[in-house]
CSV table of C-alpha atoms in Angstrom, one decimal:
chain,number,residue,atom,x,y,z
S,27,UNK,CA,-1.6,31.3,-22.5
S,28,UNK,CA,-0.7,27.6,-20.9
S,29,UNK,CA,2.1,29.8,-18.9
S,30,UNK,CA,1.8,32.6,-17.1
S,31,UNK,CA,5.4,33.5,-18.3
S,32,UNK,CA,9.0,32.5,-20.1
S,33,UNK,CA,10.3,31.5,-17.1
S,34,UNK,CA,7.3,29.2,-16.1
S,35,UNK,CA,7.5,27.8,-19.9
S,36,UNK,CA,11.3,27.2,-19.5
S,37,UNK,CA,10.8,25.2,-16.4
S,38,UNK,CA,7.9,23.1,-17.7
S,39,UNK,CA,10.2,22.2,-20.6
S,40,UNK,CA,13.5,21.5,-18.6
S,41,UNK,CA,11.1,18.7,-16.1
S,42,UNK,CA,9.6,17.1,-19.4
S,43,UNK,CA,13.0,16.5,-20.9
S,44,UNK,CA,14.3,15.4,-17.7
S,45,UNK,CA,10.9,12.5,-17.4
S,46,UNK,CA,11.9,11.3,-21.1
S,47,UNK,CA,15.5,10.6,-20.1
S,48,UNK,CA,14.2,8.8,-17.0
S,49,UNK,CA,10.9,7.7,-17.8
S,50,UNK,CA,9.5,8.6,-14.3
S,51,UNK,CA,10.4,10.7,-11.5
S,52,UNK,CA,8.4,12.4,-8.1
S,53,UNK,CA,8.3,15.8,-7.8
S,54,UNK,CA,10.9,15.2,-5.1
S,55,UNK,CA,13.1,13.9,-7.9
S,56,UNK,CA,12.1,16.7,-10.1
S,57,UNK,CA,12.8,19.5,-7.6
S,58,UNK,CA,16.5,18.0,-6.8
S,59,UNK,CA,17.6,17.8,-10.2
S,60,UNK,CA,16.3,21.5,-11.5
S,61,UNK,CA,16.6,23.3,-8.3
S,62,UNK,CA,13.6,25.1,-8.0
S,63,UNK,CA,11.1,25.8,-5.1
S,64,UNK,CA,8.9,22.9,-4.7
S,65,UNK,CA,6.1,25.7,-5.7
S,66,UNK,CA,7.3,26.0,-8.9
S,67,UNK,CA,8.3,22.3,-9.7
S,68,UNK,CA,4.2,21.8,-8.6
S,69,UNK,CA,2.9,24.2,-10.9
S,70,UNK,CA,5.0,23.2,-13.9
S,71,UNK,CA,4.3,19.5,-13.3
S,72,UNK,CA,0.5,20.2,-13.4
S,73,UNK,CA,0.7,22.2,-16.4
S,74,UNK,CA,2.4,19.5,-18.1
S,75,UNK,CA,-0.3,16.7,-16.7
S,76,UNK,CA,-3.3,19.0,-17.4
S,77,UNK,CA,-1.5,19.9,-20.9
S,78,UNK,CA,-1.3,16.0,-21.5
S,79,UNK,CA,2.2,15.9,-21.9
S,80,UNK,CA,2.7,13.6,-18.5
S,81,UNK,CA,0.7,11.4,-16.9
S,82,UNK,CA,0.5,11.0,-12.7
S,83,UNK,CA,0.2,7.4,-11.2
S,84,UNK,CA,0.4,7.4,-7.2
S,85,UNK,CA,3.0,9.8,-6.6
S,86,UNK,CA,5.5,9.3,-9.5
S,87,UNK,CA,5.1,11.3,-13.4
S,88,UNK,CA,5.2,9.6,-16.5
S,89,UNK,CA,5.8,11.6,-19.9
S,90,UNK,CA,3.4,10.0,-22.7
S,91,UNK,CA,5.3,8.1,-25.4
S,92,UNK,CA,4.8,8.2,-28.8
S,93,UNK,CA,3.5,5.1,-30.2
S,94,UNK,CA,5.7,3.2,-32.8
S,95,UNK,CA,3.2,1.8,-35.8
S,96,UNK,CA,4.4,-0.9,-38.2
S,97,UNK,CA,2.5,-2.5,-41.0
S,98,UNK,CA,4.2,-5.9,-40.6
S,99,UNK,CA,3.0,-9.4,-38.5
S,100,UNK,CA,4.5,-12.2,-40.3
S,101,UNK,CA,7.6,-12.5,-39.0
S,102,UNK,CA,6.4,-12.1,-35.1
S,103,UNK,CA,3.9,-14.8,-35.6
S,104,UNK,CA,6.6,-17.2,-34.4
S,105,UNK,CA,5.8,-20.7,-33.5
S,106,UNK,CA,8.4,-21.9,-30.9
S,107,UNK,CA,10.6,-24.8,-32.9
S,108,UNK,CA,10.8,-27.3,-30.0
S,109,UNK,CA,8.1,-29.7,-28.0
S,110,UNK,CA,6.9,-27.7,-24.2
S,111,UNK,CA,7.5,-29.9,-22.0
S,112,UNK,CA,4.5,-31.8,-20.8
S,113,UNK,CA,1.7,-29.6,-23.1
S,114,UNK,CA,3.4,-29.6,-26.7
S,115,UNK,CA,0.2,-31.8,-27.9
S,116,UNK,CA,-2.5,-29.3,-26.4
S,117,UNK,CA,-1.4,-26.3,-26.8
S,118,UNK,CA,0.7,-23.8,-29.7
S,119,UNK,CA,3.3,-21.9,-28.2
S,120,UNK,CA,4.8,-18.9,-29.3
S,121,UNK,CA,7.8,-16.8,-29.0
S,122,UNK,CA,7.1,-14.1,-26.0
S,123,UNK,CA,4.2,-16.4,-24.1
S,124,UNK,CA,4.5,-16.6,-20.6
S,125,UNK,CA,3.4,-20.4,-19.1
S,126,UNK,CA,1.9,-20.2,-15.1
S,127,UNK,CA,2.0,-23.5,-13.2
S,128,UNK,CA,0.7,-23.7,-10.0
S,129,UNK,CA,1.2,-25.9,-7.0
S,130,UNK,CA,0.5,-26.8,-3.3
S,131,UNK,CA,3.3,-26.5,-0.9
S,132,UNK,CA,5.3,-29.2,-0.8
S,133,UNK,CA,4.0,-30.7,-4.0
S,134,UNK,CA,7.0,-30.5,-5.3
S,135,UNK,CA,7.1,-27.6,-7.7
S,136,UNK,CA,10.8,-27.5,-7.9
S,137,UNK,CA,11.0,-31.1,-8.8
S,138,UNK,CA,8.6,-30.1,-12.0
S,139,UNK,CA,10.5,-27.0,-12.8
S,140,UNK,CA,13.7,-29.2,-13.4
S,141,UNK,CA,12.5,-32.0,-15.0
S,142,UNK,CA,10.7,-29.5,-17.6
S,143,UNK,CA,14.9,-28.5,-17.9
S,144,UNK,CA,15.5,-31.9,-18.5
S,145,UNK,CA,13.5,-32.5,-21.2
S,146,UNK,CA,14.6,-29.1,-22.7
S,147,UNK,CA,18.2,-30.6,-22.1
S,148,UNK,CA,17.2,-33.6,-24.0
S,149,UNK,CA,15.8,-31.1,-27.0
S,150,UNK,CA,19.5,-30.1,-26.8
S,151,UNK,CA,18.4,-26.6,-25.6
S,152,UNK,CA,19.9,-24.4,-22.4
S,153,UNK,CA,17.3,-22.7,-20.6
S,154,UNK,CA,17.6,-20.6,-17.7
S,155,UNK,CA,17.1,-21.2,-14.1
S,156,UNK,CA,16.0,-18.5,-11.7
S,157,UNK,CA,15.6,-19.8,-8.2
S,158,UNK,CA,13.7,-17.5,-5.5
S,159,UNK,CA,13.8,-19.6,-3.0
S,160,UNK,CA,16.4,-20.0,-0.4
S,161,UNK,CA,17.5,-23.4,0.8
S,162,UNK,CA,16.1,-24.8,-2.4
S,163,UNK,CA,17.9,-28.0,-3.5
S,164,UNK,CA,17.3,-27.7,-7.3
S,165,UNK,CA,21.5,-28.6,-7.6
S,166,UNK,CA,20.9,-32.1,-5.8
S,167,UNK,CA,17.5,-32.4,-7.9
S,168,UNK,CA,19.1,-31.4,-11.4
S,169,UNK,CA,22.1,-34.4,-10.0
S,170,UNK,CA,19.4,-36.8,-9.8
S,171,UNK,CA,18.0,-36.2,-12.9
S,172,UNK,CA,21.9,-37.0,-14.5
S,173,UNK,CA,22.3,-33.4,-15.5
S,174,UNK,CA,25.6,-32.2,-15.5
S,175,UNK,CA,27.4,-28.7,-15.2
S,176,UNK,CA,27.2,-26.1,-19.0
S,177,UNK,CA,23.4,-28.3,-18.9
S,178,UNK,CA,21.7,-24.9,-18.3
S,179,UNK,CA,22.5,-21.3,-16.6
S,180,UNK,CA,21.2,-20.8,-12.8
S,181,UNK,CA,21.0,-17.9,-10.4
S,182,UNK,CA,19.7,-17.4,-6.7
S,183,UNK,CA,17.6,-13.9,-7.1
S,184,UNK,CA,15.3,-12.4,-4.9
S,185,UNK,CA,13.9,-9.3,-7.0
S,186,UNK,CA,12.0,-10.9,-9.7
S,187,UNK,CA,10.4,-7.1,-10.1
S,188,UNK,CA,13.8,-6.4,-11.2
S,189,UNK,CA,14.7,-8.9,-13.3
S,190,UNK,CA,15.7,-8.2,-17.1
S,191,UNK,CA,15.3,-12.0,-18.9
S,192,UNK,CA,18.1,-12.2,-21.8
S,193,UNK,CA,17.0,-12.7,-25.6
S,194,UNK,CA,14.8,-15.1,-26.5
S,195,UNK,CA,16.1,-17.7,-23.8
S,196,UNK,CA,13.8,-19.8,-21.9
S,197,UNK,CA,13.4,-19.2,-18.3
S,198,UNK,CA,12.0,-21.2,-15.3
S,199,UNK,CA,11.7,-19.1,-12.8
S,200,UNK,CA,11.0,-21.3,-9.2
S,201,UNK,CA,9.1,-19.8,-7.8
S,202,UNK,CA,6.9,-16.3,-7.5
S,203,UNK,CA,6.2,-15.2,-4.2
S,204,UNK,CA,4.9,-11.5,-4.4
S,205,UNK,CA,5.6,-9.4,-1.0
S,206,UNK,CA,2.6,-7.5,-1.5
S,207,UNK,CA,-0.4,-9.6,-3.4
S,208,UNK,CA,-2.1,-6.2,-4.2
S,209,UNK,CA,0.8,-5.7,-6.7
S,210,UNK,CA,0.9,-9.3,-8.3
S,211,UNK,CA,-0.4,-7.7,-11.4
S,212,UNK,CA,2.4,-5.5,-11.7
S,213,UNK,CA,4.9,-8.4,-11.3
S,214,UNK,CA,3.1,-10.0,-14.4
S,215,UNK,CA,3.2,-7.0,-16.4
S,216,UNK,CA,6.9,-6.7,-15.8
S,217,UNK,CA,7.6,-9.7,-17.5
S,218,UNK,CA,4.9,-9.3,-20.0
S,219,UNK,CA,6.8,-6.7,-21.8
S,220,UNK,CA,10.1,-8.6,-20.8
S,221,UNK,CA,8.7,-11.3,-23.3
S,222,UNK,CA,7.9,-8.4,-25.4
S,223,UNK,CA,11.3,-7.0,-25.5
S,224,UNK,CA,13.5,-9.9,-25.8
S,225,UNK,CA,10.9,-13.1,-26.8
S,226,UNK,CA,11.4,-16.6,-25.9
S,227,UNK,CA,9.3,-18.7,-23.4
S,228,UNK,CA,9.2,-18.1,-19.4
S,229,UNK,CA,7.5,-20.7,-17.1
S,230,UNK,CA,6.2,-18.8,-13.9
S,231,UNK,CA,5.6,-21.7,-10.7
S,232,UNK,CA,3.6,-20.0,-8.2
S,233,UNK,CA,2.4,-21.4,-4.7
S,234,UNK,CA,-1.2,-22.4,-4.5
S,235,UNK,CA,-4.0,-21.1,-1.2
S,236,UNK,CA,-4.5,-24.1,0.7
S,237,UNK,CA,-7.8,-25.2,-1.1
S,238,UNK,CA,-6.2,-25.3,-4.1
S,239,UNK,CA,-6.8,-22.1,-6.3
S,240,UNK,CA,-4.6,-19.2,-6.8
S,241,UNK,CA,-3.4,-16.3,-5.1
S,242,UNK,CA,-4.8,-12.7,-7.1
S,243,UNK,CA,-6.7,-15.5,-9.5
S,244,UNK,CA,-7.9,-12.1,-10.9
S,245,UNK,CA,-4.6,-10.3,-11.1
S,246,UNK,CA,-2.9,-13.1,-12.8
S,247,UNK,CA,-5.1,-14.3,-15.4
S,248,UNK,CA,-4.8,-11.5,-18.1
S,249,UNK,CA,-1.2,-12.2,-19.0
S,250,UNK,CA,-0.4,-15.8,-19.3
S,251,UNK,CA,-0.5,-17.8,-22.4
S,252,UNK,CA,-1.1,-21.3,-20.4
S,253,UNK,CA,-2.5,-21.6,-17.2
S,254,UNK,CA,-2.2,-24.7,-15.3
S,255,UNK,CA,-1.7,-26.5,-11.6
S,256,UNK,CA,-0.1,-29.3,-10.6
S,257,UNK,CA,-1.9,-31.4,-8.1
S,258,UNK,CA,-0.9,-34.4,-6.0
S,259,UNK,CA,-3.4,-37.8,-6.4
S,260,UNK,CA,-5.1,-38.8,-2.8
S,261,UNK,CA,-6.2,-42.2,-2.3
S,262,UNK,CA,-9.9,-43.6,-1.0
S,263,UNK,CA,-8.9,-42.1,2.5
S,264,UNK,CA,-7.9,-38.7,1.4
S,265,UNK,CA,-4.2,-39.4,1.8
S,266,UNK,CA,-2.0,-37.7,-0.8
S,267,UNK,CA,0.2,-39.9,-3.2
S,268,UNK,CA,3.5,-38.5,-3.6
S,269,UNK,CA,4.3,-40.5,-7.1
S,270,UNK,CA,1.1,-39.5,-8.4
S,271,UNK,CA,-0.2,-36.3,-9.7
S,272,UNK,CA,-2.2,-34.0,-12.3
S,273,UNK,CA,-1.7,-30.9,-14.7
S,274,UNK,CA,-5.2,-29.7,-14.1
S,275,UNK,CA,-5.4,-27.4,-17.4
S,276,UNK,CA,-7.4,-24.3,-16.5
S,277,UNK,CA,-6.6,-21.7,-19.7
S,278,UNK,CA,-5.3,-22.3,-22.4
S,279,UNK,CA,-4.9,-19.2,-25.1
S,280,UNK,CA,-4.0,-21.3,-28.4
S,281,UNK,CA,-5.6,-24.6,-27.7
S,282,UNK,CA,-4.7,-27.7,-30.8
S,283,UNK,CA,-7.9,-29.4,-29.4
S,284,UNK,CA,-11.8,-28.0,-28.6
S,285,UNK,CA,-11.4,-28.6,-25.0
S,286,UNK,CA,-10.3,-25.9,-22.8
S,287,UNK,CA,-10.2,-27.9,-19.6
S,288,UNK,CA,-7.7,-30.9,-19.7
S,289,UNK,CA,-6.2,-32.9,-16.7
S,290,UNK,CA,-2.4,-34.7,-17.8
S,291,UNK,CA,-2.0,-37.4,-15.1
S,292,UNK,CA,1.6,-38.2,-14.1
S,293,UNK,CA,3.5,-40.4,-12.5
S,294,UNK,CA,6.7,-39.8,-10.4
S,295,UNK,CA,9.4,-42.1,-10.0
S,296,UNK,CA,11.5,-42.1,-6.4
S,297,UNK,CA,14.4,-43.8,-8.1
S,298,UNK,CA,14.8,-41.7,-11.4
S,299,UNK,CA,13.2,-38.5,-9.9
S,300,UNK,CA,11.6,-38.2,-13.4
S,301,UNK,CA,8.1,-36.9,-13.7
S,302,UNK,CA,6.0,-38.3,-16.8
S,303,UNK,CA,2.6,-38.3,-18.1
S,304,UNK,CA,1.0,-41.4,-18.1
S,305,UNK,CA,0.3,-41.5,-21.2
S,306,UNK,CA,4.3,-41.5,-22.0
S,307,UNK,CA,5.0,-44.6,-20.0
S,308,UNK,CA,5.5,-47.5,-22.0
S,309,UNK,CA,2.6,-49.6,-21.8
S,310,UNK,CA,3.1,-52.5,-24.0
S,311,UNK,CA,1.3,-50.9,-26.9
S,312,UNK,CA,2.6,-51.0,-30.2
S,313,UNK,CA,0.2,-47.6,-30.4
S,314,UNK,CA,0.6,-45.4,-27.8
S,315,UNK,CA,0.5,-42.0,-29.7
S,316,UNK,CA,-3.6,-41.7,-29.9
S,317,UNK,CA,-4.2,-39.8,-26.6
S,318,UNK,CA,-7.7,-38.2,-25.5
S,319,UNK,CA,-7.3,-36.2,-22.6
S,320,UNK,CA,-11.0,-35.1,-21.6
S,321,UNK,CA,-11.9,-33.7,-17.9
S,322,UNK,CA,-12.4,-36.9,-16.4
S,323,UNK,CA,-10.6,-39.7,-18.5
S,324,UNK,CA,-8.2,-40.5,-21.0
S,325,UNK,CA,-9.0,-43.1,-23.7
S,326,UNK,CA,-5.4,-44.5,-24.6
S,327,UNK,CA,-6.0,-46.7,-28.0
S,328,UNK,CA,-4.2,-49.7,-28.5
S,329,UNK,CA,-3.7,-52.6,-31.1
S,330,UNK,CA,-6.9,-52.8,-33.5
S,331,UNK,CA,-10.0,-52.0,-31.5
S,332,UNK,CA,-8.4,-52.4,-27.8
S,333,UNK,CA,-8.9,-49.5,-25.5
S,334,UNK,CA,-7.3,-48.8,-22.3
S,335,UNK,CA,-9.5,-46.5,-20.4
S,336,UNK,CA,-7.7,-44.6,-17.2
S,337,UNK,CA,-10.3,-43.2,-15.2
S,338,UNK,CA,-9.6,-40.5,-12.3
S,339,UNK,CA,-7.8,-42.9,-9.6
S,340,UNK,CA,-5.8,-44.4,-12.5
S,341,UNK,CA,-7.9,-47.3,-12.0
């Protein structure tokens, strides 16, 4: 006999209905809301774990869900009906993918983030804004960049654990800084089945260590779609140039081409505060669209046989 009587049996039941409602509770939780001795709340809650009814992580109970089988994929295999910004030509994107960009601190992350609005602006799309960052200036940034008010929603929030994204929007949020690295993971899964449950696209910007590379590189890497950092140029003396950067490409899930590892140089402009890839500018070429972004170089084809060949310093 799983219980040693009715009463015991009663009990167990009561607490499993209770953890379905809730989804999880502590046995501290548990014991308020059936009044029992903590004894019994104990003893029922192990039945119900050793029974496999619930499931214990850290301190909290879980009831095991039922899992919801369908024999249909067509319609979810949703190719997104607009260009990303910056990586349409590299990468497919789909509804529910989840973009990471990465960056150095004051490399300007928040000047990418709304310039990535801007060109979802120009797609005549409204994305969503989530700044984490207090004394940001995205509003001065987004004026530069001749956006205007109704452009796209915004919101100051410091809980991105606790944020519920809204149906098949896109969001930028600017930018993830986890309290505790340990659960970065978690932070990621939270918005994985956010993207799950309502689609669209969400950009993640996320501050770089100081040699470059990410924070919980481990943690991180099992839920984005598109992986990437954005790095500022340095010149022959190691000095950084602030209108010249990189998209260093390090993942990408649904590639168009055969290379996995792609660098997008860009170039920013002080008076237009607009960020573009280089190979965007207008460079008196009647051909510009024939761009092969390899590791080292791009190879920019021009009228007949003329080649334009970029190499790392833009030289």
């Amino acid at each position: 006999n799983k219980y040693e009587n009715r009463d015991e049996k009663s009990l167990a039941t009561k607490i499993l209905s209770y953890l379905k409602i809730v989804g999880e509770a502590s046995s501290r939780d548990v014991k308020e809301i059936v009044g029992e001795s903590k004894e019994k709340v104990d003893k029922a809650l192990e039945y119900l774990v050793r029974d496999g009814y619930a499931i214990k992580k850290r301190k909290e109970y879980h009831v095991l869900k039922k899992i919801e089988w369908k024999d249909t994929f067509y319609s979810e295999d949703t190719e997104l009906n607009f260009k990303v910004p910056y990586f349409y030509d590299i990468a497919t994107f789909r509804s529910g993918d989840l973009i990471l960009i990465g960056g150095n601190q004051k490399a300007g992350k928040s000047h990418v983030a709304l310039n990535i609005i801007k060109q979802l602006v120009e797609q005549g799309k409204k994305p969503y804004y989530l700044n984490l960052e207090a004394g940001n200036r995205f509003c001065k940034i987004a004026k530069q960049l001749q956006m205007k008010d109704g452009d796209f929603f915004n919101t100051t929030y410091f809980y991105p654990e606790m944020a519920e994204l809204e149906d098949n929007a896109i969001t930028i949020l600017d930018w993830l800084l986890p309290k505790d690295y340990s659960n970065t993971d978690k932070i990621f899964q939270h918005f994985a089945e956010q993207l799950f449950k309502h689609g669209g696209l969400l950009f993640i910007f996320v501050q770089l260590r100081g040699d470059g590379n990410f924070f919980a590189k481990d943690m991180i890497a099992m839920f984005p779609s598109f992986v990437c950092r954005y790095m500022l140029d340095k010149d022959s003396e190691g000095k950084t140039i602030s209108t010249q950067g990189r998209f260093m490409i390090d993942f990408i899930r649904e590639s168009k081409k055969h290379i996995k590892n792609w660098e997008l140089p860009c170039r920013y402009s002080w008076e237009t505060k607009r960020l573009t890839r280089i190979d965007e500018l207008d460079l008196g070429r009647e051909n510009k669209s024939n761009i092969i972004v390899g590791k080292d170089l791009e190879v920019v084809s021009g009228n007949g046989n003329e080649f334009l060949i970029i190499g790392d310093n833009n030289e």
